[in-house]
Amino acid sequence: MSNIIAIVGRPNVGKSTLFNRLVQRREAIVDSVSGVTRDRHYGKSEWNGKEFSVIDTGGYVVGSDDIFEGEIRKQVQLAIDEADIIVFVVDVEQGITPMDDAVAKILRQVKKPLFMAVNKVDNAMRDADAVEFYNLGLGDYYTISSINGSGTGELLDAVVEAIPEPDQEEEESELPRFAIVGRPNAGKSSFINALIGEDRNIVTNIAGTTRDSIDTKYNRFGFEFNLVDTAGIRKKSKVKEDLEFYSVMRAVRAIEHCDVAVLVIDATRDFEGQDEKIFWLAEKNRKGVVILVNKWDLVEKQTNTMRDFEAQIRKKIAPFTDVPIVFTSVLTKQRIFKAIETAVEVFENRKRRIQTSKLNETMLEIIQHNPPPATKGKYIKIKYCMQLPTHTPQFAFFANLPQYIRDPYRRYIENQLREHYNYTGVPISIYFRQK
């Protein structure tokens, strides 16, 4: 399981440069989750065999009346609250500024692993200048240069040392994990209450590895799985931060820890930008996805209302349109068990394995009838394919000239795989390799 590492500091100290270096080190999944404020990114990284997520926050500004900067302050505070580990970046060129003091004052009260990175140290003279940062009262520091990467290895060694080892019992649990994600007030808590509220003895609350998610074991009607609830953890009176960013932070955690993400959207508000961001987070993490259109009882309906609403969603999530969409009303319990059946089906699809002989028999015939288009007078021949031994559906096709195969043909192959084998709701990865 991943841990969230937040990079914080005042503006222009090199936080984004450090973020880019961390997430690109091993061609990890990188996704910019842009919201209502600037300079916020989410990415995945790995070091010494340990995976973690990195959140790049906007620069922390104090004493400003600017509403925009006020929002950034709130988000930095939220990132500090939600993260497991904090990397505080300062600039050796500027030395300690009043803003650094302000951030340090906040960080001194945080009871979490904290690492101070003195950035832009690219020569011995600057290395000596970094000593003044002891005055911030945060203990030892690491001298780094985000631009050329010097010192980042030592920093990462220390950071991953602070990541706890995964719970063995949790690793061995084979129950599917369904995360209920979505914007605030979409009906996530109501959905879970509708599922488990009638028979409380089937529920056991197991404290998860993160303080903001609770696993609820569900065992009824022949289904057994863990529901990861991402709603209602913090009292509304305490949520003064930007709610849009808050929902993304919650979604980051929940999605990484699940097998299938059940994205709950509010039918009265349509499929908006925030829903799209959460959807693409799930897709980038190669998780199964089910879209739940809640509050369907509140929508005025005509003959084709459902069809048009579904078409609008599929248009926005293209090209990954093979996703089940279930229209529900949690209030009236309309189709809520259909939603669970669909999530279980997507989970089964995600772990489906296809025999290599059957895969070749089907796909090579399709490729023979519609081969990749010739490029620069060279004909591409695909002779063999196989499913890779990974947790998510990934396929390798071996060709004589894989470098000439373009994205449209890759999408054609994916569509054929989806047509012949049920991979509804599951992202597929396709690789063309030298035979």
mmCIF file with all atom_site columns, N, CA and C in Angstrom, residues 354-366 383-387 421:
data_model
loop_
_atom_site.group_PDB
_atom_site.id
_atom_site.type_symbol
_atom_site.label_atom_id
_atom_site.label_alt_id
_atom_site.label_comp_id
_atom_site.label_asym_id
_atom_site.label_entity_id
_atom_site.label_seq_id
_atom_site.pdbx_PDB_ins_code
_atom_site.Cartn_x
_atom_site.Cartn_y
_atom_site.Cartn_z
_atom_site.occupancy
_atom_site.B_iso_or_equiv
_atom_site.pdbx_formal_charge
_atom_site.auth_seq_id
_atom_site.auth_comp_id
_atom_site.auth_asym_id
_atom_site.auth_atom_id
_atom_site.pdbx_PDB_model_num
ATOM 1  N N  . ILE A 1 354 ? -6.610  -15.217 -19.563 1.00 0.00 ? 354 ILE A N  1
ATOM 2  C CA . ILE A 1 354 ? -6.951  -15.883 -20.829 1.00 0.00 ? 354 ILE A CA 1
ATOM 3  C C  . ILE A 1 354 ? -5.802  -16.810 -21.206 1.00 0.00 ? 354 ILE A C  1
ATOM 4  N N  . GLN A 1 355 ? -6.157  -18.039 -21.560 1.00 0.00 ? 355 GLN A N  1
ATOM 5  C CA . GLN A 1 355 ? -5.142  -19.017 -21.986 1.00 0.00 ? 355 GLN A CA 1
ATOM 6  C C  . GLN A 1 355 ? -4.414  -18.494 -23.215 1.00 0.00 ? 355 GLN A C  1
ATOM 7  N N  . THR A 1 356 ? -3.095  -18.645 -23.225 1.00 0.00 ? 356 THR A N  1
ATOM 8  C CA . THR A 1 356 ? -2.295  -18.109 -24.332 1.00 0.00 ? 356 THR A CA 1
ATOM 9  C C  . THR A 1 356 ? -2.710  -18.705 -25.671 1.00 0.00 ? 356 THR A C  1
ATOM 10 N N  . SER A 1 357 ? -2.989  -20.004 -25.688 1.00 0.00 ? 357 SER A N  1
ATOM 11 C CA . SER A 1 357 ? -3.367  -20.646 -26.964 1.00 0.00 ? 357 SER A CA 1
ATOM 12 C C  . SER A 1 357 ? -4.684  -20.079 -27.490 1.00 0.00 ? 357 SER A C  1
ATOM 13 N N  . LYS A 1 358 ? -5.663  -19.882 -26.590 1.00 0.00 ? 358 LYS A N  1
ATOM 14 C CA . LYS A 1 358 ? -6.956  -19.340 -27.023 1.00 0.00 ? 358 LYS A CA 1
ATOM 15 C C  . LYS A 1 358 ? -6.826  -17.885 -27.454 1.00 0.00 ? 358 LYS A C  1
ATOM 16 N N  . LEU A 1 359 ? -5.981  -17.143 -26.741 1.00 0.00 ? 359 LEU A N  1
ATOM 17 C CA . LEU A 1 359 ? -5.765  -15.736 -27.083 1.00 0.00 ? 359 LEU A CA 1
ATOM 18 C C  . LEU A 1 359 ? -5.160  -15.614 -28.487 1.00 0.00 ? 359 LEU A C  1
ATOM 19 N N  . ASN A 1 360 ? -4.153  -16.442 -28.770 1.00 0.00 ? 360 ASN A N  1
ATOM 20 C CA . ASN A 1 360 ? -3.526  -16.409 -30.093 1.00 0.00 ? 360 ASN A CA 1
ATOM 21 C C  . ASN A 1 360 ? -4.505  -16.837 -31.185 1.00 0.00 ? 360 ASN A C  1
ATOM 22 N N  . GLU A 1 361 ? -5.277  -17.863 -30.885 1.00 0.00 ? 361 GLU A N  1
ATOM 23 C CA . GLU A 1 361 ? -6.257  -18.367 -31.859 1.00 0.00 ? 361 GLU A CA 1
ATOM 24 C C  . GLU A 1 361 ? -7.232  -17.262 -32.276 1.00 0.00 ? 361 GLU A C  1
ATOM 25 N N  . THR A 1 362 ? -7.704  -16.502 -31.287 1.00 0.00 ? 362 THR A N  1
ATOM 26 C CA . THR A 1 362 ? -8.690  -15.446 -31.569 1.00 0.00 ? 362 THR A CA 1
ATOM 27 C C  . THR A 1 362 ? -8.045  -14.214 -32.184 1.00 0.00 ? 362 THR A C  1
ATOM 28 N N  . MET A 1 363 ? -6.994  -13.702 -31.517 1.00 0.00 ? 363 MET A N  1
ATOM 29 C CA . MET A 1 363 ? -6.443  -12.397 -31.897 1.00 0.00 ? 363 MET A CA 1
ATOM 30 C C  . MET A 1 363 ? -5.632  -12.439 -33.199 1.00 0.00 ? 363 MET A C  1
ATOM 31 N N  . LEU A 1 364 ? -4.888  -13.521 -33.431 1.00 0.00 ? 364 LEU A N  1
ATOM 32 C CA . LEU A 1 364 ? -4.081  -13.582 -34.658 1.00 0.00 ? 364 LEU A CA 1
ATOM 33 C C  . LEU A 1 364 ? -4.956  -13.636 -35.901 1.00 0.00 ? 364 LEU A C  1
ATOM 34 N N  . GLU A 1 365 ? -6.127  -14.282 -35.775 1.00 0.00 ? 365 GLU A N  1
ATOM 35 C CA . GLU A 1 365 ? -7.060  -14.310 -36.904 1.00 0.00 ? 365 GLU A CA 1
ATOM 36 C C  . GLU A 1 365 ? -7.603  -12.905 -37.184 1.00 0.00 ? 365 GLU A C  1
ATOM 37 N N  . ILE A 1 366 ? -7.920  -12.180 -36.103 1.00 0.00 ? 366 ILE A N  1
ATOM 38 C CA . ILE A 1 366 ? -8.405  -10.796 -36.256 1.00 0.00 ? 366 ILE A CA 1
ATOM 39 C C  . ILE A 1 366 ? -7.324  -9.925  -36.887 1.00 0.00 ? 366 ILE A C  1
ATOM 40 N N  . LYS A 1 383 ? 3.110   -11.839 -34.809 1.00 0.00 ? 383 LYS A N  1
ATOM 41 C CA . LYS A 1 383 ? 3.160   -13.301 -34.889 1.00 0.00 ? 383 LYS A CA 1
ATOM 42 C C  . LYS A 1 383 ? 2.674   -14.013 -33.618 1.00 0.00 ? 383 LYS A C  1
ATOM 43 N N  . TYR A 1 384 ? 2.636   -13.281 -32.490 1.00 0.00 ? 384 TYR A N  1
ATOM 44 C CA . TYR A 1 384 ? 2.369   -13.973 -31.224 1.00 0.00 ? 384 TYR A CA 1
ATOM 45 C C  . TYR A 1 384 ? 1.869   -12.965 -30.200 1.00 0.00 ? 384 TYR A C  1
ATOM 46 N N  . CYS A 1 385 ? 0.999   -13.426 -29.279 1.00 0.00 ? 385 CYS A N  1
ATOM 47 C CA . CYS A 1 385 ? 0.542   -12.546 -28.200 1.00 0.00 ? 385 CYS A CA 1
ATOM 48 C C  . CYS A 1 385 ? 0.330   -13.363 -26.928 1.00 0.00 ? 385 CYS A C  1
ATOM 49 N N  . MET A 1 386 ? 0.369   -12.664 -25.807 1.00 0.00 ? 386 MET A N  1
ATOM 50 C CA . MET A 1 386 ? 0.181   -13.343 -24.522 1.00 0.00 ? 386 MET A CA 1
ATOM 51 C C  . MET A 1 386 ? -0.298  -12.341 -23.478 1.00 0.00 ? 386 MET A C  1
ATOM 52 N N  . GLN A 1 387 ? -0.969  -12.849 -22.441 1.00 0.00 ? 387 GLN A N  1
ATOM 53 C CA . GLN A 1 387 ? -1.337  -12.007 -21.316 1.00 0.00 ? 387 GLN A CA 1
ATOM 54 C C  . GLN A 1 387 ? -0.209  -12.056 -20.295 1.00 0.00 ? 387 GLN A C  1
ATOM 55 N N  . TYR A 1 421 ? -13.606 -10.774 -24.988 1.00 0.00 ? 421 TYR A N  1
ATOM 56 C CA . TYR A 1 421 ? -13.468 -11.189 -23.588 1.00 0.00 ? 421 TYR A CA 1
ATOM 57 C C  . TYR A 1 421 ? -14.043 -10.061 -22.739 1.00 0.00 ? 421 TYR A C  1
#
